[in-house]
Amino acid sequence: MNTNNKLDELKDRNPFRVPDGYFESFTENMMSRLPEKTVEEPNVISIYDRVKPWLYMAAAFAGLVLLFNVLNKTAGTSAENEDTRAVTIVTVSPSGVESEADENVEFLEYIEDMYVDKYALSYIDDFMNN
């Protein structure tokens, strides 16, 4: 017999068979094979445990706001003292006569002293003179 002829014979037939009564007793057989497991009661989570992460986050934000306020007040106080000192330096001249040109020169010197590196100024001065 040819192989093609055998395939033609099996075309309409299902080659797989299930024993009789297999699916009727399947559940009972499977349950008997499984180990016994006791049902545990679920853990009860208190409201405090649910809210605790939110409380920690709120406390962290409150601490940051407080920290920024304290730093801002201390920086503002020192800035106010520096501004007052700068105003007195700018507005008071030895001769007692206030000149706009003197105020500008003193203010620029004050800014230069606060924010410009002395070595950078000497380097720029040497570069410009050469």
mmCIF file of N, CA, C and O in Angstrom, residues 16-89:
data_model
loop_
_atom_site.group_PDB
_atom_site.id
_atom_site.type_symbol
_atom_site.label_atom_id
_atom_site.label_comp_id
_atom_site.label_asym_id
_atom_site.label_seq_id
_atom_site.Cartn_x
_atom_site.Cartn_y
_atom_site.Cartn_z
ATOM 1 N N PHE A 16 -6.760 10.427 17.744
ATOM 2 C CA PHE A 16 -6.589 10.530 19.190
ATOM 3 C C PHE A 16 -7.845 10.041 19.890
ATOM 4 O O PHE A 16 -8.963 10.383 19.524
ATOM 5 N N ARG A 17 -7.679 9.274 20.948
ATOM 6 C CA ARG A 17 -8.792 8.709 21.691
ATOM 7 C C ARG A 17 -8.622 9.045 23.173
ATOM 8 O O ARG A 17 -7.518 9.093 23.697
ATOM 9 N N VAL A 18 -9.744 9.238 23.846
ATOM 10 C CA VAL A 18 -9.784 9.509 25.275
ATOM 11 C C VAL A 18 -10.468 8.317 25.930
ATOM 12 O O VAL A 18 -11.503 7.852 25.442
ATOM 13 N N PRO A 19 -9.913 7.856 27.041
ATOM 14 C CA PRO A 19 -10.571 6.724 27.702
ATOM 15 C C PRO A 19 -11.998 7.084 28.119
ATOM 16 O O PRO A 19 -12.303 8.230 28.431
ATOM 17 N N ASP A 20 -12.854 6.088 28.143
ATOM 18 C CA ASP A 20 -14.248 6.316 28.523
ATOM 19 C C ASP A 20 -14.333 6.753 29.983
ATOM 20 O O ASP A 20 -13.670 6.211 30.861
ATOM 21 N N GLY A 21 -15.147 7.797 30.246
ATOM 22 C CA GLY A 21 -15.371 8.295 31.606
ATOM 23 C C GLY A 21 -14.215 9.124 32.143
ATOM 24 O O GLY A 21 -14.167 9.430 33.331
ATOM 25 N N TYR A 22 -13.265 9.492 31.310
ATOM 26 C CA TYR A 22 -12.080 10.236 31.768
ATOM 27 C C TYR A 22 -12.469 11.621 32.290
ATOM 28 O O TYR A 22 -12.062 12.016 33.381
ATOM 29 N N PHE A 23 -13.248 12.370 31.536
ATOM 30 C CA PHE A 23 -13.583 13.735 31.933
ATOM 31 C C PHE A 23 -14.612 13.774 33.051
ATOM 32 O O PHE A 23 -14.674 14.761 33.779
ATOM 33 N N GLU A 24 -15.395 12.732 33.243
ATOM 34 C CA GLU A 24 -16.356 12.714 34.337
ATOM 35 C C GLU A 24 -15.643 12.621 35.685
ATOM 36 O O GLU A 24 -16.080 13.187 36.677
ATOM 37 N N SER A 25 -14.518 11.915 35.737
ATOM 38 C CA SER A 25 -13.798 11.746 36.998
ATOM 39 C C SER A 25 -12.517 12.587 37.046
ATOM 40 O O SER A 25 -11.715 12.443 37.971
ATOM 41 N N PHE A 26 -12.311 13.446 36.095
ATOM 42 C CA PHE A 26 -11.076 14.242 36.021
ATOM 43 C C PHE A 26 -10.915 15.142 37.244
ATOM 44 O O PHE A 26 -9.851 15.203 37.855
ATOM 45 N N THR A 27 -11.965 15.867 37.617
ATOM 46 C CA THR A 27 -11.881 16.810 38.734
ATOM 47 C C THR A 27 -11.577 16.073 40.028
ATOM 48 O O THR A 27 -10.722 16.517 40.814
ATOM 49 N N GLU A 28 -12.273 14.959 40.260
ATOM 50 C CA GLU A 28 -12.046 14.207 41.496
ATOM 51 C C GLU A 28 -10.621 13.656 41.548
ATOM 52 O O GLU A 28 -9.967 13.705 42.609
ATOM 53 N N ASN A 29 -10.108 13.130 40.442
ATOM 54 C CA ASN A 29 -8.740 12.612 40.420
ATOM 55 C C ASN A 29 -7.716 13.713 40.671
ATOM 56 O O ASN A 29 -6.739 13.515 41.409
ATOM 57 N N MET A 30 -7.924 14.869 40.046
ATOM 58 C CA MET A 30 -6.973 15.976 40.202
ATOM 59 C C MET A 30 -6.986 16.490 41.637
ATOM 60 O O MET A 30 -5.931 16.751 42.229
ATOM 61 N N MET A 31 -8.150 16.643 42.237
ATOM 62 C CA MET A 31 -8.239 17.139 43.609
ATOM 63 C C MET A 31 -7.629 16.146 44.604
ATOM 64 O O MET A 31 -7.051 16.560 45.603
ATOM 65 N N SER A 32 -7.722 14.874 44.332
ATOM 66 C CA SER A 32 -7.140 13.885 45.241
ATOM 67 C C SER A 32 -5.615 13.897 45.164
ATOM 68 O O SER A 32 -4.938 13.541 46.120
ATOM 69 N N ARG A 33 -5.060 14.310 44.066
ATOM 70 C CA ARG A 33 -3.601 14.363 43.912
ATOM 71 C C ARG A 33 -2.977 15.626 44.510
ATOM 72 O O ARG A 33 -1.788 15.639 44.821
ATOM 73 N N LEU A 34 -3.761 16.680 44.615
ATOM 74 C CA LEU A 34 -3.232 17.943 45.149
ATOM 75 C C LEU A 34 -3.054 17.846 46.657
ATOM 76 O O LEU A 34 -3.843 17.198 47.350
ATOM 77 N N PRO A 35 -2.017 18.504 47.208
ATOM 78 C CA PRO A 35 -1.847 18.487 48.666
ATOM 79 C C PRO A 35 -2.898 19.373 49.331
ATOM 80 O O PRO A 35 -3.404 20.325 48.743
ATOM 81 N N GLU A 36 -3.213 19.049 50.567
ATOM 82 C CA GLU A 36 -4.191 19.831 51.316
ATOM 83 C C GLU A 36 -3.582 21.176 51.689
ATOM 84 O O GLU A 36 -2.452 21.262 52.146
ATOM 85 N N LYS A 37 -4.342 22.209 51.486
ATOM 86 C CA LYS A 37 -3.870 23.552 51.806
ATOM 87 C C LYS A 37 -4.921 24.223 52.662
ATOM 88 O O LYS A 37 -6.098 24.244 52.321
ATOM 89 N N THR A 38 -4.469 24.754 53.772
ATOM 90 C CA THR A 38 -5.404 25.446 54.649
ATOM 91 C C THR A 38 -5.598 26.862 54.135
ATOM 92 O O THR A 38 -4.685 27.488 53.600
ATOM 93 N N VAL A 39 -6.770 27.360 54.309
ATOM 94 C CA VAL A 39 -7.089 28.716 53.866
ATOM 95 C C VAL A 39 -6.672 29.678 54.970
ATOM 96 O O VAL A 39 -7.142 29.589 56.099
ATOM 97 N N GLU A 40 -5.760 30.575 54.620
ATOM 98 C CA GLU A 40 -5.292 31.565 55.592
ATOM 99 C C GLU A 40 -6.141 32.815 55.485
ATOM 100 O O GLU A 40 -6.555 33.208 54.400
ATOM 101 N N GLU A 41 -6.343 33.422 56.605
ATOM 102 C CA GLU A 41 -7.119 34.658 56.610
ATOM 103 C C GLU A 41 -6.233 35.777 56.072
ATOM 104 O O GLU A 41 -5.039 35.833 56.365
ATOM 105 N N PRO A 42 -6.783 36.678 55.296
ATOM 106 C CA PRO A 42 -5.961 37.769 54.744
ATOM 107 C C PRO A 42 -5.511 38.721 55.846
ATOM 108 O O PRO A 42 -6.184 38.886 56.861
ATOM 109 N N ASN A 43 -4.341 39.316 55.616
ATOM 110 C CA ASN A 43 -3.833 40.295 56.572
ATOM 111 C C ASN A 43 -4.702 41.535 56.537
ATOM 112 O O ASN A 43 -5.051 42.036 55.466
ATOM 113 N N VAL A 44 -5.023 42.032 57.700
ATOM 114 C CA VAL A 44 -5.821 43.244 57.798
ATOM 115 C C VAL A 44 -4.857 44.421 57.871
ATOM 116 O O VAL A 44 -3.979 44.466 58.734
ATOM 117 N N ILE A 45 -4.993 45.358 56.949
ATOM 118 C CA ILE A 45 -4.132 46.535 56.915
ATOM 119 C C ILE A 45 -4.886 47.692 57.555
ATOM 120 O O ILE A 45 -5.994 48.034 57.131
ATOM 121 N N SER A 46 -4.276 48.276 58.565
ATOM 122 C CA SER A 46 -4.933 49.373 59.263
ATOM 123 C C SER A 46 -4.909 50.642 58.410
ATOM 124 O O SER A 46 -4.141 50.767 57.455
ATOM 125 N N ILE A 47 -5.741 51.576 58.802
ATOM 126 C CA ILE A 47 -5.810 52.850 58.078
ATOM 127 C C ILE A 47 -4.480 53.591 58.215
ATOM 128 O O ILE A 47 -4.003 54.210 57.274
ATOM 129 N N TYR A 48 -3.865 53.493 59.392
ATOM 130 C CA TYR A 48 -2.580 54.160 59.601
ATOM 131 C C TYR A 48 -1.522 53.611 58.646
ATOM 132 O O TYR A 48 -0.733 54.372 58.091
ATOM 133 N N ASP A 49 -1.504 52.290 58.454
ATOM 134 C CA ASP A 49 -0.528 51.708 57.532
ATOM 135 C C ASP A 49 -0.783 52.145 56.093
ATOM 136 O O ASP A 49 0.147 52.270 55.303
ATOM 137 N N ARG A 50 -2.024 52.378 55.747
ATOM 138 C CA ARG A 50 -2.328 52.851 54.390
ATOM 139 C C ARG A 50 -1.949 54.315 54.205
ATOM 140 O O ARG A 50 -1.549 54.736 53.130
ATOM 141 N N VAL A 51 -2.082 55.107 55.256
ATOM 142 C CA VAL A 51 -1.852 56.552 55.156
ATOM 143 C C VAL A 51 -0.397 56.909 55.457
ATOM 144 O O VAL A 51 0.067 57.995 55.094
ATOM 145 N N LYS A 52 0.349 55.994 56.062
ATOM 146 C CA LYS A 52 1.716 56.289 56.496
ATOM 147 C C LYS A 52 2.613 56.833 55.378
ATOM 148 O O LYS A 52 3.306 57.841 55.595
ATOM 149 N N PRO A 53 2.642 56.257 54.175
ATOM 150 C CA PRO A 53 3.500 56.849 53.131
ATOM 151 C C PRO A 53 3.113 58.282 52.778
ATOM 152 O O PRO A 53 3.978 59.130 52.540
ATOM 153 N N TRP A 54 1.813 58.561 52.784
ATOM 154 C CA TRP A 54 1.372 59.925 52.479
ATOM 155 C C TRP A 54 1.772 60.886 53.596
ATOM 156 O O TRP A 54 2.126 62.044 53.336
ATOM 157 N N LEU A 55 1.712 60.425 54.843
ATOM 158 C CA LEU A 55 2.144 61.271 55.955
ATOM 159 C C LEU A 55 3.641 61.569 55.866
ATOM 160 O O LEU A 55 4.068 62.708 56.099
ATOM 161 N N TYR A 56 4.431 60.560 55.532
ATOM 162 C CA TYR A 56 5.871 60.773 55.385
ATOM 163 C C TYR A 56 6.170 61.767 54.270
ATOM 164 O O TYR A 56 7.028 62.631 54.393
ATOM 165 N N MET A 57 5.450 61.647 53.165
ATOM 166 C CA MET A 57 5.679 62.559 52.050
ATOM 167 C C MET A 57 5.275 63.993 52.428
ATOM 168 O O MET A 57 5.978 64.945 52.116
ATOM 169 N N ALA A 58 4.150 64.133 53.124
ATOM 170 C CA ALA A 58 3.720 65.466 53.550
ATOM 171 C C ALA A 58 4.725 66.070 54.528
ATOM 172 O O ALA A 58 5.035 67.267 54.456
ATOM 173 N N ALA A 59 5.253 65.247 55.429
ATOM 174 C CA ALA A 59 6.252 65.747 56.376
ATOM 175 C C ALA A 59 7.525 66.167 55.655
ATOM 176 O O ALA A 59 8.146 67.180 56.007
ATOM 177 N N ALA A 60 7.916 65.422 54.638
ATOM 178 C CA ALA A 60 9.113 65.784 53.873
ATOM 179 C C ALA A 60 8.914 67.113 53.152
ATOM 180 O O ALA A 60 9.799 67.977 53.161
ATOM 181 N N PHE A 61 7.751 67.299 52.539
ATOM 182 C CA PHE A 61 7.485 68.571 51.861
ATOM 183 C C PHE A 61 7.416 69.727 52.851
ATOM 184 O O PHE A 61 7.924 70.819 52.588
ATOM 185 N N ALA A 62 6.805 69.496 54.002
ATOM 186 C CA ALA A 62 6.734 70.549 55.013
ATOM 187 C C ALA A 62 8.145 70.905 55.493
ATOM 188 O O ALA A 62 8.468 72.084 55.694
ATOM 189 N N GLY A 63 8.985 69.896 55.678
ATOM 190 C CA GLY A 63 10.366 70.156 56.087
ATOM 191 C C GLY A 63 11.138 70.941 55.043
ATOM 192 O O GLY A 63 11.902 71.846 55.372
ATOM 193 N N LEU A 64 10.929 70.612 53.771
ATOM 194 C CA LEU A 64 11.602 71.364 52.703
ATOM 195 C C LEU A 64 11.144 72.814 52.665
ATOM 196 O O LEU A 64 11.963 73.734 52.506
ATOM 197 N N VAL A 65 9.844 73.025 52.806
ATOM 198 C CA VAL A 65 9.321 74.401 52.806
ATOM 199 C C VAL A 65 9.890 75.174 53.982
ATOM 200 O O VAL A 65 10.320 76.327 53.837
ATOM 201 N N LEU A 66 9.934 74.556 55.153
ATOM 202 C CA LEU A 66 10.490 75.213 56.327
ATOM 203 C C LEU A 66 11.969 75.518 56.130
ATOM 204 O O LEU A 66 12.440 76.608 56.449
ATOM 205 N N LEU A 67 12.700 74.558 55.574
ATOM 206 C CA LEU A 67 14.118 74.765 55.317
ATOM 207 C C LEU A 67 14.354 75.923 54.346
ATOM 208 O O LEU A 67 15.208 76.776 54.580
ATOM 209 N N PHE A 68 13.593 75.972 53.269
ATOM 210 C CA PHE A 68 13.750 77.065 52.309
ATOM 211 C C PHE A 68 13.382 78.406 52.925
ATOM 212 O O PHE A 68 14.026 79.421 52.653
ATOM 213 N N ASN A 69 12.351 78.434 53.766
ATOM 214 C CA ASN A 69 11.987 79.688 54.425
ATOM 215 C C ASN A 69 13.092 80.163 55.359
ATOM 216 O O ASN A 69 13.424 81.345 55.398
ATOM 217 N N VAL A 70 13.667 79.244 56.122
ATOM 218 C CA VAL A 70 14.745 79.623 57.045
ATOM 219 C C VAL A 70 15.960 80.096 56.265
ATOM 220 O O VAL A 70 16.563 81.122 56.597
ATOM 221 N N LEU A 71 16.331 79.357 55.215
ATOM 222 C CA LEU A 71 17.482 79.771 54.418
ATOM 223 C C LEU A 71 17.227 81.099 53.712
ATOM 224 O O LEU A 71 18.131 81.925 53.603
ATOM 225 N N ASN A 72 16.021 81.306 53.261
ATOM 226 C CA ASN A 72 15.681 82.551 52.581
ATOM 227 C C ASN A 72 15.742 83.722 53.549
ATOM 228 O O ASN A 72 16.218 84.801 53.201
ATOM 229 N N LYS A 73 15.275 83.512 54.776
ATOM 230 C CA LYS A 73 15.312 84.604 55.756
ATOM 231 C C LYS A 73 16.747 84.930 56.150
ATOM 232 O O LYS A 73 17.109 86.096 56.259
ATOM 233 N N THR A 74 17.589 83.896 56.341
ATOM 234 C CA THR A 74 18.980 84.177 56.712
ATOM 235 C C THR A 74 19.729 84.799 55.538
ATOM 236 O O THR A 74 20.532 85.699 55.723
ATOM 237 N N ALA A 75 19.464 84.337 54.331
ATOM 238 C CA ALA A 75 20.113 84.935 53.161
ATOM 239 C C ALA A 75 19.578 86.343 52.936
ATOM 240 O O ALA A 75 20.328 87.248 52.572
ATOM 241 N N GLY A 76 18.296 86.538 53.167
ATOM 242 C CA GLY A 76 17.696 87.865 53.003
ATOM 243 C C GLY A 76 18.244 88.840 54.028
ATOM 244 O O GLY A 76 18.487 89.996 53.735
ATOM 245 N N THR A 77 18.468 88.385 55.259
ATOM 246 C CA THR A 77 19.002 89.247 56.304
ATOM 247 C C THR A 77 20.422 89.670 55.966
ATOM 248 O O THR A 77 20.764 90.835 56.068
ATOM 249 N N SER A 78 21.244 88.724 55.540
ATOM 250 C CA SER A 78 22.619 89.080 55.191
ATOM 251 C C SER A 78 22.639 89.936 53.928
ATOM 252 O O SER A 78 23.459 90.832 53.799
ATOM 253 N N ALA A 79 21.724 89.663 52.988
ATOM 254 C CA ALA A 79 21.662 90.470 51.770
ATOM 255 C C ALA A 79 21.216 91.885 52.109
ATOM 256 O O ALA A 79 21.717 92.856 51.538
ATOM 257 N N GLU A 80 20.285 92.010 53.057
ATOM 258 C CA GLU A 80 19.846 93.349 53.453
ATOM 259 C C GLU A 80 20.989 94.108 54.101
ATOM 260 O O GLU A 80 21.174 95.301 53.863
ATOM 261 N N ASN A 81 21.780 93.442 54.932
ATOM 262 C CA ASN A 81 22.932 94.100 55.558
ATOM 263 C C ASN A 81 23.947 94.525 54.510
ATOM 264 O O ASN A 81 24.494 95.615 54.581
ATOM 265 N N GLU A 82 24.209 93.674 53.522
ATOM 266 C CA GLU A 82 25.144 94.025 52.461
ATOM 267 C C GLU A 82 24.601 95.166 51.623
ATOM 268 O O GLU A 82 25.348 96.063 51.242
ATOM 269 N N ASP A 83 23.292 95.139 51.331
ATOM 270 C CA ASP A 83 22.704 96.223 50.552
ATOM 271 C C ASP A 83 22.792 97.534 51.313
ATOM 272 O O ASP A 83 23.084 98.577 50.734
ATOM 273 N N THR A 84 22.536 97.508 52.602
ATOM 274 C CA THR A 84 22.612 98.725 53.407
ATOM 275 C C THR A 84 24.037 99.240 53.428
ATOM 276 O O THR A 84 24.281 100.431 53.272
ATOM 277 N N ARG A 85 24.982 98.334 53.582
ATOM 278 C CA ARG A 85 26.377 98.735 53.593
ATOM 279 C C ARG A 85 26.762 99.307 52.230
ATOM 280 O O ARG A 85 27.458 100.296 52.127
ATOM 281 N N ALA A 86 26.261 98.684 51.145
ATOM 282 C CA ALA A 86 26.582 99.165 49.813
ATOM 283 C C ALA A 86 25.981 100.543 49.589
ATOM 284 O O ALA A 86 26.614 101.400 48.995
ATOM 285 N N VAL A 87 24.788 100.746 50.084
ATOM 286 C CA VAL A 87 24.158 102.055 49.917
ATOM 287 C C VAL A 87 24.946 103.101 50.684
ATOM 288 O O VAL A 87 25.172 104.196 50.190
ATOM 289 N N THR A 88 25.391 102.771 51.882
ATOM 290 C CA THR A 88 26.163 103.756 52.636
ATOM 291 C C THR A 88 27.513 104.013 51.972
ATOM 292 O O THR A 88 27.987 105.130 51.961
ATOM 293 N N ILE A 89 28.101 103.011 51.391
ATOM 294 C CA ILE A 89 29.367 103.212 50.682
ATOM 295 C C ILE A 89 29.147 104.074 49.454
ATOM 296 O O ILE A 89 29.917 104.966 49.161
#
